[in-house]
mmCIF file of C-alpha atoms in Angstrom:
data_model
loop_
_atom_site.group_PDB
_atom_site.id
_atom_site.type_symbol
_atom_site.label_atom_id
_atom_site.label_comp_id
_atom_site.label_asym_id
_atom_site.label_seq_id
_atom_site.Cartn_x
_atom_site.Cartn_y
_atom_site.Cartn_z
ATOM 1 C CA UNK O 725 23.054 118.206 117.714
ATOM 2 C CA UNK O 726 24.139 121.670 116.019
ATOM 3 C CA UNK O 727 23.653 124.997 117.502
ATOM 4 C CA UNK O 728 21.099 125.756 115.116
ATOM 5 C CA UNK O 729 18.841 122.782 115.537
ATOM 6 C CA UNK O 730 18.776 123.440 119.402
ATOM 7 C CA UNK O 731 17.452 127.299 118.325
ATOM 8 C CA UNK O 732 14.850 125.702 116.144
ATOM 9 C CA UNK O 733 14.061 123.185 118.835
ATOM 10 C CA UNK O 734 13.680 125.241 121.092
ATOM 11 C CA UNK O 735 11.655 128.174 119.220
ATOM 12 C CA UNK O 736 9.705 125.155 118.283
ATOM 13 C CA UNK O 737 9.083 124.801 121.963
ATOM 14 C CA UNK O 738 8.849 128.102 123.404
ATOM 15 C CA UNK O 739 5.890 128.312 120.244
ATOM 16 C CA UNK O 740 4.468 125.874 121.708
ATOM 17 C CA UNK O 741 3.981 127.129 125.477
ATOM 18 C CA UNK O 742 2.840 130.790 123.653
ATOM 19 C CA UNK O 743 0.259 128.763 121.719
ATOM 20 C CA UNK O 744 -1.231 126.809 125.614
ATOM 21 C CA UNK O 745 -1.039 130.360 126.855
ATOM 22 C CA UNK O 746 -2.870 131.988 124.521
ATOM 23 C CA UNK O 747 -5.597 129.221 124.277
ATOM 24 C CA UNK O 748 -5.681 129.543 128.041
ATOM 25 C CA UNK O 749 -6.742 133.015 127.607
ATOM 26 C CA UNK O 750 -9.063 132.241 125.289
ATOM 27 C CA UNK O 751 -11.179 130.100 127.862
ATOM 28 C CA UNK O 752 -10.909 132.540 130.122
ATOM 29 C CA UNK O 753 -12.312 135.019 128.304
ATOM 30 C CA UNK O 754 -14.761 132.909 126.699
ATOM 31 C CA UNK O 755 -15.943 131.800 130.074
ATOM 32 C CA UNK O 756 -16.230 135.350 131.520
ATOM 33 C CA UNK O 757 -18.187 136.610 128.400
ATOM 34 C CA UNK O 758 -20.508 133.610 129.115
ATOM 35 C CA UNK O 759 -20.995 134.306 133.078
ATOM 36 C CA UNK O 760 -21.362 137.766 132.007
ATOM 37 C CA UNK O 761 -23.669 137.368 129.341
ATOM 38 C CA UNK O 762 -25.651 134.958 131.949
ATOM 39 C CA UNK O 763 -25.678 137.614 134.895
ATOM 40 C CA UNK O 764 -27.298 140.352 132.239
ATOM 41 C CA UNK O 765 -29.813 137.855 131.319
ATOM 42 C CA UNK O 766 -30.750 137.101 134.529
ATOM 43 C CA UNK O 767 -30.984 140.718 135.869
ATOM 44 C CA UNK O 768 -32.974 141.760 132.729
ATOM 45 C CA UNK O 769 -35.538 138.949 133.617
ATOM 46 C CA UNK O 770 -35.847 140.870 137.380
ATOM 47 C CA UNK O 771 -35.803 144.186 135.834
ATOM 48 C CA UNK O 772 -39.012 142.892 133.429
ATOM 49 C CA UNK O 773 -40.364 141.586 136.069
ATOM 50 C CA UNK O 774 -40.119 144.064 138.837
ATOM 51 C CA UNK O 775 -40.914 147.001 136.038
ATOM 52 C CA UNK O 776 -43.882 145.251 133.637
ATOM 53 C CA UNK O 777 -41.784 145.874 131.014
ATOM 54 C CA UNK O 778 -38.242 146.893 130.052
ATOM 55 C CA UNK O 779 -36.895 150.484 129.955
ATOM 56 C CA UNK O 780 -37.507 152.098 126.518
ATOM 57 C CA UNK O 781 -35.414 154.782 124.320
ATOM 58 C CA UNK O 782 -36.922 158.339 124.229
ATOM 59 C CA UNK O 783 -37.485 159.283 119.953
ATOM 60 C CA UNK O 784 -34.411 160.991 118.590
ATOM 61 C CA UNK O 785 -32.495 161.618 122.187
ATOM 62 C CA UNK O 786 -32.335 158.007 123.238
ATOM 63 C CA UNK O 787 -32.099 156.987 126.760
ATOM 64 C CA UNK O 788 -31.373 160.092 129.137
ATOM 65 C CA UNK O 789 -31.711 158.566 132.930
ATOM 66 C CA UNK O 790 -30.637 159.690 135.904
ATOM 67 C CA UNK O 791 -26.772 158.953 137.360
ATOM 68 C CA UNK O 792 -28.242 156.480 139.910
ATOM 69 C CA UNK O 793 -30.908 154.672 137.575
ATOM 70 C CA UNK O 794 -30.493 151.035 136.456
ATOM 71 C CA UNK O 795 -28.542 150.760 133.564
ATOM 72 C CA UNK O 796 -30.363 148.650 130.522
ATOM 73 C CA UNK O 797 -29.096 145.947 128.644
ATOM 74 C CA UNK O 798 -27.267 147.910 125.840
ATOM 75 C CA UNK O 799 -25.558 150.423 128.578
ATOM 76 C CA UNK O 800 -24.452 147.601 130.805
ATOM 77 C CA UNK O 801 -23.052 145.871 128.014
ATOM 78 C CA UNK O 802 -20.911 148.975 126.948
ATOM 79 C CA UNK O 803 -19.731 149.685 130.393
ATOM 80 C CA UNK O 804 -18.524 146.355 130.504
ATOM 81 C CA UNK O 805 -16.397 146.452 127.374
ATOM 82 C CA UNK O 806 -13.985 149.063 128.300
ATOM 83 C CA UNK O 807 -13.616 147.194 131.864
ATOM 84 C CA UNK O 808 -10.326 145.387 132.441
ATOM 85 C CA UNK O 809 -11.038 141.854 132.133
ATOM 86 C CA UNK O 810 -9.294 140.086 135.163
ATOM 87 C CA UNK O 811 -7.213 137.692 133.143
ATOM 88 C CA UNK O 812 -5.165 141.354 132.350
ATOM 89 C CA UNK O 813 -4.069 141.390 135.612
ATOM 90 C CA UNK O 814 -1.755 137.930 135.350
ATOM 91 C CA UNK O 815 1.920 137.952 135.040
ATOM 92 C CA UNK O 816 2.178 137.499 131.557
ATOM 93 C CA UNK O 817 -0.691 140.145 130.363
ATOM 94 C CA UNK O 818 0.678 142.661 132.357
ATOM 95 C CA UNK O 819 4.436 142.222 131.126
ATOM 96 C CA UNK O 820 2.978 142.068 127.317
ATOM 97 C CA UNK O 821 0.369 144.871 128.194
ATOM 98 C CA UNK O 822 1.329 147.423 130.596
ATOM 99 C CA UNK O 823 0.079 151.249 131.813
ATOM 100 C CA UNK O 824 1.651 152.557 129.114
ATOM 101 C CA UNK O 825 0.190 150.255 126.118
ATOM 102 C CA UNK O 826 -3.548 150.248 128.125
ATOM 103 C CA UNK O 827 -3.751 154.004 127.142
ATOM 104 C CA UNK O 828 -2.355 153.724 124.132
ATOM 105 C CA UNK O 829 -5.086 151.633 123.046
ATOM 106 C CA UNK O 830 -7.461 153.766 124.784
ATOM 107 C CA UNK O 831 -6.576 156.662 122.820
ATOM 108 C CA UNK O 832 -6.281 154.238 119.879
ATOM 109 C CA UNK O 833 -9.713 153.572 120.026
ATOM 110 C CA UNK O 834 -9.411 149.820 120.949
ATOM 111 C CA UNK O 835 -11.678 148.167 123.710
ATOM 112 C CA UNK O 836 -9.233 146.753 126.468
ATOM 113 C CA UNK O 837 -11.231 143.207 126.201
ATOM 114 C CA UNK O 838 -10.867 142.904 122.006
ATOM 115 C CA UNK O 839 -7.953 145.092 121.391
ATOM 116 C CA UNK O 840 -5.441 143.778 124.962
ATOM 117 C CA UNK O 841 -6.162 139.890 123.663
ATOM 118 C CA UNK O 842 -4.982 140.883 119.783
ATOM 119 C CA UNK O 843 -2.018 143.225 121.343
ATOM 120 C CA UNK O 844 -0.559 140.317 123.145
ATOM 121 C CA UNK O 845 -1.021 137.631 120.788
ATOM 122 C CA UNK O 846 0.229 139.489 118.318
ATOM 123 C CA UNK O 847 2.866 140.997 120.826
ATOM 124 C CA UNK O 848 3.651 136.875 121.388
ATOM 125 C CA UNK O 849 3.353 135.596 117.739
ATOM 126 C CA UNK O 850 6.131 137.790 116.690
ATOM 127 C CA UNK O 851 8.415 137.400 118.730
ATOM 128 C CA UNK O 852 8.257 133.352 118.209
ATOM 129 C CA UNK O 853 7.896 133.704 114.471
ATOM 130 C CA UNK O 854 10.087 136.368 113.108
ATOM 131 C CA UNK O 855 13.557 134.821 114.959
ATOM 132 C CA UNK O 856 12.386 131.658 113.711
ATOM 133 C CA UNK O 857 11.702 132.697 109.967
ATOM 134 C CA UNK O 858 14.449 134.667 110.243
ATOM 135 C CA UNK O 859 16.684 131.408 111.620
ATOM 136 C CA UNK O 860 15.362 129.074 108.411
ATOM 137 C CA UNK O 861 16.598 131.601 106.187
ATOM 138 C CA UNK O 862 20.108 132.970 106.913
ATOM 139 C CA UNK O 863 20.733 129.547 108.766
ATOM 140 C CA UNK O 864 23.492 131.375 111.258
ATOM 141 C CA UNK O 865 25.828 129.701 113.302
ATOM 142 C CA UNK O 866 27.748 130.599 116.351
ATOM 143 C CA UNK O 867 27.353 134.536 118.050
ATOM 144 C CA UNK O 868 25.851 135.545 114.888
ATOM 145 C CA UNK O 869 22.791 133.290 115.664
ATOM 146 C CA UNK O 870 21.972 135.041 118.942
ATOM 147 C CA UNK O 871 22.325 138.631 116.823
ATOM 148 C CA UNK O 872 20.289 137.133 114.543
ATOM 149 C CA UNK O 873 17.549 136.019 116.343
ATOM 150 C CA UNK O 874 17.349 138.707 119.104
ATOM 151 C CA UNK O 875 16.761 141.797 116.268
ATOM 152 C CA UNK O 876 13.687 140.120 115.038
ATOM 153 C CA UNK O 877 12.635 139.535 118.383
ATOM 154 C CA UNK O 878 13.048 142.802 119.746
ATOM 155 C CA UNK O 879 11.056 143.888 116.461
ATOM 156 C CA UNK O 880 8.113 141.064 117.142
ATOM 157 C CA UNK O 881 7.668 142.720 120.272
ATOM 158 C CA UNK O 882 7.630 146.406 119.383
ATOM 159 C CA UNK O 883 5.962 146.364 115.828
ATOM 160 C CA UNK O 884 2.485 146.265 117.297
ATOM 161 C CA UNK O 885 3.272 149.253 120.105
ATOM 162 C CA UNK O 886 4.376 151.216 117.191
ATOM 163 C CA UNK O 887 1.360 150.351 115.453
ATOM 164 C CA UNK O 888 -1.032 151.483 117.687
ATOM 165 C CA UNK O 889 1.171 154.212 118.790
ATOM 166 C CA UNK O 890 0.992 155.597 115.112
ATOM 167 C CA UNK O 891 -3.173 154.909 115.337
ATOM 168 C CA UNK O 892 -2.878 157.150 118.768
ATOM 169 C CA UNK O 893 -1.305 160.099 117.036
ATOM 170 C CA UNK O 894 -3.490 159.993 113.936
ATOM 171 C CA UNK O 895 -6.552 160.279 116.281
ATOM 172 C CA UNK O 896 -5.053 162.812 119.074
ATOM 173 C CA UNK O 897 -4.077 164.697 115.592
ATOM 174 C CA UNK O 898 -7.519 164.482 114.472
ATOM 175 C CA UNK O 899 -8.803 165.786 117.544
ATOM 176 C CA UNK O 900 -7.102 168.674 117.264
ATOM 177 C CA UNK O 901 -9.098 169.465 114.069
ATOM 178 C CA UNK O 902 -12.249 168.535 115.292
ATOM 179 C CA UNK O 903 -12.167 170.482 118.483
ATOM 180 C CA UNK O 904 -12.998 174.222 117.259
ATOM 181 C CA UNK O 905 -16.116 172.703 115.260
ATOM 182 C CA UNK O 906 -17.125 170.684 118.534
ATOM 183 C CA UNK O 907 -16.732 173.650 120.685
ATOM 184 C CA UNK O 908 -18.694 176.045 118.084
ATOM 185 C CA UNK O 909 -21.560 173.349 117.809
ATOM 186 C CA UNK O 910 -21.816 172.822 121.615
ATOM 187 C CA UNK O 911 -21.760 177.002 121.832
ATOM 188 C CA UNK O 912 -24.497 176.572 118.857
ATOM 189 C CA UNK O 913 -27.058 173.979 120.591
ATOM 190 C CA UNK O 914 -26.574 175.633 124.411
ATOM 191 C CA UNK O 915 -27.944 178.936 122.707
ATOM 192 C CA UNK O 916 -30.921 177.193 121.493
ATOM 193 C CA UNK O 917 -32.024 176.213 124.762
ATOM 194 C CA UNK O 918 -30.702 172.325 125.204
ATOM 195 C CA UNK O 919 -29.375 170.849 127.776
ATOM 196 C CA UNK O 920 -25.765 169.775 128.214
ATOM 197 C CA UNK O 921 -27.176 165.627 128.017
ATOM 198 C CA UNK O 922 -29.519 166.431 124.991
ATOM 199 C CA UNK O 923 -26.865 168.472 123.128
ATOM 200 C CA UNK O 924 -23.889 165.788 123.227
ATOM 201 C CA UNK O 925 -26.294 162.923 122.046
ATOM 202 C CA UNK O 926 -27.341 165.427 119.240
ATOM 203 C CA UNK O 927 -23.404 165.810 118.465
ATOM 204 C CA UNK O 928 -22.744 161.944 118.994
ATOM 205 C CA UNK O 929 -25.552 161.367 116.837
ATOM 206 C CA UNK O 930 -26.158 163.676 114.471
ATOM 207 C CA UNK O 931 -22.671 165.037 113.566
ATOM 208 C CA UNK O 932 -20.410 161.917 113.299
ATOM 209 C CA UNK O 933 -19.786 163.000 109.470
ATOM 210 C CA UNK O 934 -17.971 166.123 110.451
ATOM 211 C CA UNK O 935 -16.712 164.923 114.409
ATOM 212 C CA UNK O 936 -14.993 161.381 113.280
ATOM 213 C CA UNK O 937 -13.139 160.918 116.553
ATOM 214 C CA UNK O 938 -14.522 163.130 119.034
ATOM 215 C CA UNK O 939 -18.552 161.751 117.774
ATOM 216 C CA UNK O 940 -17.848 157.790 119.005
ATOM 217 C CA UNK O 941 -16.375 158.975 121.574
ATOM 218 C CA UNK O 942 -19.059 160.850 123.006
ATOM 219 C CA UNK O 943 -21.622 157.928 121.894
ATOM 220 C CA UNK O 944 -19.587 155.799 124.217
ATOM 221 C CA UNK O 945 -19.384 158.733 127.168
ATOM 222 C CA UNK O 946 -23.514 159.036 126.617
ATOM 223 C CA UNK O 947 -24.177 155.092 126.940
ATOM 224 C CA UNK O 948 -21.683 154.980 130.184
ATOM 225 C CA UNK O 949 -23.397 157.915 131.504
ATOM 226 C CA UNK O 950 -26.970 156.367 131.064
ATOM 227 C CA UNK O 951 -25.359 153.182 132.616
ATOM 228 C CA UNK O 952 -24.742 155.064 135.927
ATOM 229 C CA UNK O 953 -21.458 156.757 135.459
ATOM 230 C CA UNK O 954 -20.585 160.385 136.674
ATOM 231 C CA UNK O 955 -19.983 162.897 133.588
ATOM 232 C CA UNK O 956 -16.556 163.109 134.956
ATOM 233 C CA UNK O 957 -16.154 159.090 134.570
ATOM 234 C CA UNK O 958 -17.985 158.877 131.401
ATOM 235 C CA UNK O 959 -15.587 161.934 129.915
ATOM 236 C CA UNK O 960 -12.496 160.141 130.941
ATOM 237 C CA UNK O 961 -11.609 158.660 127.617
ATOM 238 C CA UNK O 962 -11.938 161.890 125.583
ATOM 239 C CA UNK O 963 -9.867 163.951 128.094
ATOM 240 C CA UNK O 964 -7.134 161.428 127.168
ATOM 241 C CA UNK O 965 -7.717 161.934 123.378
ATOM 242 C CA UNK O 966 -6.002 165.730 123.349
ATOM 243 C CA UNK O 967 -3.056 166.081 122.065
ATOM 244 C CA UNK O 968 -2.063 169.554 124.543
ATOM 245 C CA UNK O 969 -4.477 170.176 127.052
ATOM 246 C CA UNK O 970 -7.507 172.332 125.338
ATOM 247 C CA UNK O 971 -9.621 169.305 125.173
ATOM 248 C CA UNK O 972 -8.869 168.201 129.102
ATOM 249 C CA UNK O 973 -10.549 172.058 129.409
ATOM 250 C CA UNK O 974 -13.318 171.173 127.707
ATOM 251 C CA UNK O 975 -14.180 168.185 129.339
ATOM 252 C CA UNK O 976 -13.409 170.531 132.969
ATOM 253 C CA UNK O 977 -15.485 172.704 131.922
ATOM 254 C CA UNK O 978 -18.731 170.335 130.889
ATOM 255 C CA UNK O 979 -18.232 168.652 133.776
ATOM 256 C CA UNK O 980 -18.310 171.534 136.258
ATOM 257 C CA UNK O 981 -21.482 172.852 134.224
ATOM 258 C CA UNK O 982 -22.859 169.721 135.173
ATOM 259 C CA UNK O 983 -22.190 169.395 138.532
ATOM 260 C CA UNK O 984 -22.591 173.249 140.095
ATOM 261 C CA UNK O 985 -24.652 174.498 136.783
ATOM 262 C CA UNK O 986 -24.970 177.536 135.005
ATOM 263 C CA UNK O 987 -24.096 179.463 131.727
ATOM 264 C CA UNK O 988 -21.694 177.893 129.378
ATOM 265 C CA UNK O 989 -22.243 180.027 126.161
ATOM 266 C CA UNK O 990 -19.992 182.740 127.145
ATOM 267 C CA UNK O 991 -17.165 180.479 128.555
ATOM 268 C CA UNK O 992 -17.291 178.601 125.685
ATOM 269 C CA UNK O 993 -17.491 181.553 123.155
ATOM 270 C CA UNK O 994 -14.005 182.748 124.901
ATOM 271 C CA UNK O 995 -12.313 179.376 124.489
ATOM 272 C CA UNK O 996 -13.505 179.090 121.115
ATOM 273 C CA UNK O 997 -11.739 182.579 120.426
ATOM 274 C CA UNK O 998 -8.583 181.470 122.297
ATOM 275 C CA UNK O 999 -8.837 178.319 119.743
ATOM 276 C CA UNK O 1000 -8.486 179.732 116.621
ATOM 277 C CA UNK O 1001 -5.708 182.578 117.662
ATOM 278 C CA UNK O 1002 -4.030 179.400 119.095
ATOM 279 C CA UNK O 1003 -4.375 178.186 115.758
ATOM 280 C CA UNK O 1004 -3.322 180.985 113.513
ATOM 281 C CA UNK O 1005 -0.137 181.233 115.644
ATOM 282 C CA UNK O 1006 0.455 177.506 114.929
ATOM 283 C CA UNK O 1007 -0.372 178.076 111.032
ATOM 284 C CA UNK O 1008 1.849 180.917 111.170
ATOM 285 C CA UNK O 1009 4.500 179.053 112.719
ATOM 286 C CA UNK O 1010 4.541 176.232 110.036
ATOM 287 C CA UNK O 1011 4.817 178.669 107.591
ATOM 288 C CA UNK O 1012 7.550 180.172 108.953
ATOM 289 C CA UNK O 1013 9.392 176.119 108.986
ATOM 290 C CA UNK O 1014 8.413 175.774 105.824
ATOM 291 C CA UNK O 1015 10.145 179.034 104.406
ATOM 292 C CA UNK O 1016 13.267 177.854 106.260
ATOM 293 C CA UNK O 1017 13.340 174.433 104.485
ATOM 294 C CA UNK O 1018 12.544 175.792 100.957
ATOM 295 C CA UNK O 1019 15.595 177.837 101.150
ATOM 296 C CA UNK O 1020 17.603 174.519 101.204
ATOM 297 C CA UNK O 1021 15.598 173.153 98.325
ATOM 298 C CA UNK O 1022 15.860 176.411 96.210
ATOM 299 C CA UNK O 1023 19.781 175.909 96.866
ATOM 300 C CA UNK O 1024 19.936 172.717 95.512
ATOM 301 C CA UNK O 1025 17.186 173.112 92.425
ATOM 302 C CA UNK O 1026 17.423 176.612 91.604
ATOM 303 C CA UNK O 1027 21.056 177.801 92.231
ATOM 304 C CA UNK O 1028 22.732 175.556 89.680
ATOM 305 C CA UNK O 1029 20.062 176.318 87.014
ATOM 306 C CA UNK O 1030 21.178 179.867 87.617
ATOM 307 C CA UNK O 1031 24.736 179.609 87.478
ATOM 308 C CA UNK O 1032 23.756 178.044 84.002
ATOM 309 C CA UNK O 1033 22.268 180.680 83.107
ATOM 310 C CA UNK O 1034 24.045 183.120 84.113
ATOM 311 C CA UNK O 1035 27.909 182.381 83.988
ATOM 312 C CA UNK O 1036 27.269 180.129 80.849
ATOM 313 C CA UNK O 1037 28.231 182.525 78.605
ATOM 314 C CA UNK O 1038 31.097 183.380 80.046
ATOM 315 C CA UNK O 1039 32.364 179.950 80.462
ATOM 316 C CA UNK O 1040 32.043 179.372 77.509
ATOM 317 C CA UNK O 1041 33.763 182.287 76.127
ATOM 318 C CA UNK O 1042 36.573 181.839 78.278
ATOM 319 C CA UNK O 1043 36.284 178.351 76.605
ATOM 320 C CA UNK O 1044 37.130 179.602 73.041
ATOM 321 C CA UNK O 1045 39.354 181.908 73.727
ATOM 322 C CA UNK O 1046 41.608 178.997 75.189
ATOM 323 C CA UNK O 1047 40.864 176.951 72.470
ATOM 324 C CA UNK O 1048 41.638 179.451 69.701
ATOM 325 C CA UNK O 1049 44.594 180.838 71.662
ATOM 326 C CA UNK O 1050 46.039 176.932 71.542
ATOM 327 C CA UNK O 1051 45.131 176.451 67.662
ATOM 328 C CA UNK O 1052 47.778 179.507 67.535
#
């Protein structure tokens, strides 16, 4: 047998033990969502029956119980999804999805469940197919077929890291912009008279046209917080969101309001100040980059349109005077 029949015959194979692995996952995580979905139904027939009848949304707020309450159905269910199913702590999840790659999709805005199972069969998938496709076609033979197949693998296994890593620093961008508004609506609703619960469900719920990012994320903090979560644990995720460390101050300082109490217009009125100068200085610094790089681009556009212009004439000039000085 040639080289290049062993390399197909043995991407053929290595395809192969991806595919059992991945289908092996697949039963396990079909098998946990079915114990799970089992163990909710049977604590949900207690809760009716212990309670008369199940817990209930307040009008316009939603649910708003205490830290240590029972969570309900829909809470539970969300508290669950951004838990690390246990087949992601095997070998093989673990080398295909590490620390690194678990926040990424956090910040990403991926579900570790959903988004870890399509990371590392995608992650896999790649790396089989594009050294094989890339095989069939160039049809390599000696060293050239290990160069050959190794670049595409390399690139099956980081094109969906730089994917999501790309996703990641649209969203910590977007953040960014959001997080003057957020603060100035969270100043805006605390000088009403609400409460630090009622006024994030108002912003999850009532202001996801305006805060994109920042609005789901605090829908999922709210549900995790009615599920029993601290407002520390429940603010985890959007502390991770910020691209510097203004948002991480935020969350500090909501959570400390929570815990020990007190007024939060003024504190927030300051950082909303310190916001917007941070801002200006950051406008004012792209400017100043952009000036810089127009100066090359005025080089290269405008300079030889000038010299045109203005040494024309004399070129040509000095043109005809040669010329009539040689018809001489």
């Amino acid at each position: 047998m040639t080289p290049q029949q062993l390399w197909i015959m043995s991407l053929v194979f290595a395809s192969i033990a991806i595919g059992l692995m991945a289908a092996g996952l697949l039963w396990r995580v079909r098998r946990a969502s079915q114990a799970q979905a089992q163990v909710e139904k049977i604590l949900q027939t207690r809760e009716t029956n212990v309670a008369g009848t199940p817990p209930f949304p307040i009008p316009g707020l939603g649910t708003t119980p205490a830290p240590g309450s029972k969570p309900g159905n829909e809470a539970a269910s969300v508290a669950d999804s951004i838990r690390p199913p246990a087949w992601l702590e095997t070998g093989i999840a673990k080398a295909l999805l590490a620390d690194e790659d678990r926040k990424l999709l956090d910040q990403a805005g991926f579900d570790l469940p959903r988004g870890g199972l399509l990371y590392i069969v995608s992650r896999a998938v790649l790396a089989v197919c594009l050294p094989a496709l890339a095989l069939l076609i160039l049809q390599p033979s000696g060293l050239k077929a290990l160069l050959v197949g190794f670049i595409p693998f390399a690139l099956g296994i980081m094109l969906p890291k730089w994917i999501v890593r790309s996703k990641a620093a649209k969203r910590r961008a977007q953040v960014v912009e959001e997080l003057p508004l957020f603060v100035d609506l969270l100043r805006l609703l605390q000088g009403v008279g609400l409460s630090i619960d009622q006024s994030l469900q108002i912003l999850a719920s009532e202001f996801g046209s305006v805060l994109r990012v920042i609005s789901t994320e605090l829908t999922l903090a709210n549900r995790l917080y009615n599920s029993g979560r601290t407002r520390e644990q429940s603010l985890q995720r959007l502390s991770y969101l910020g691209a510097d460390d203004d948002m991480n101050a935020v969350v500090n300082l909501l959570v400390q309001v929570d815990r020990h109490g007190g007024a939060v217009q003024e504190p927030l009125k300051e950082f909303s100040i310190r916001l917007r100068e941070k801002r200006q200085a950051s406008f004012k610094e792209k400017i100043g980059t952009i000036t810089v790089k127009m100066t090359g681009v005025m080089v290269l556009t405008l300079l030889p349109a000038l010299l045109v212009i203005t040494a024309g004439p004399g070129f040509t000039a000095v043109i005809r005077s040669l010329s009539a000085m040689g018809g001489r």
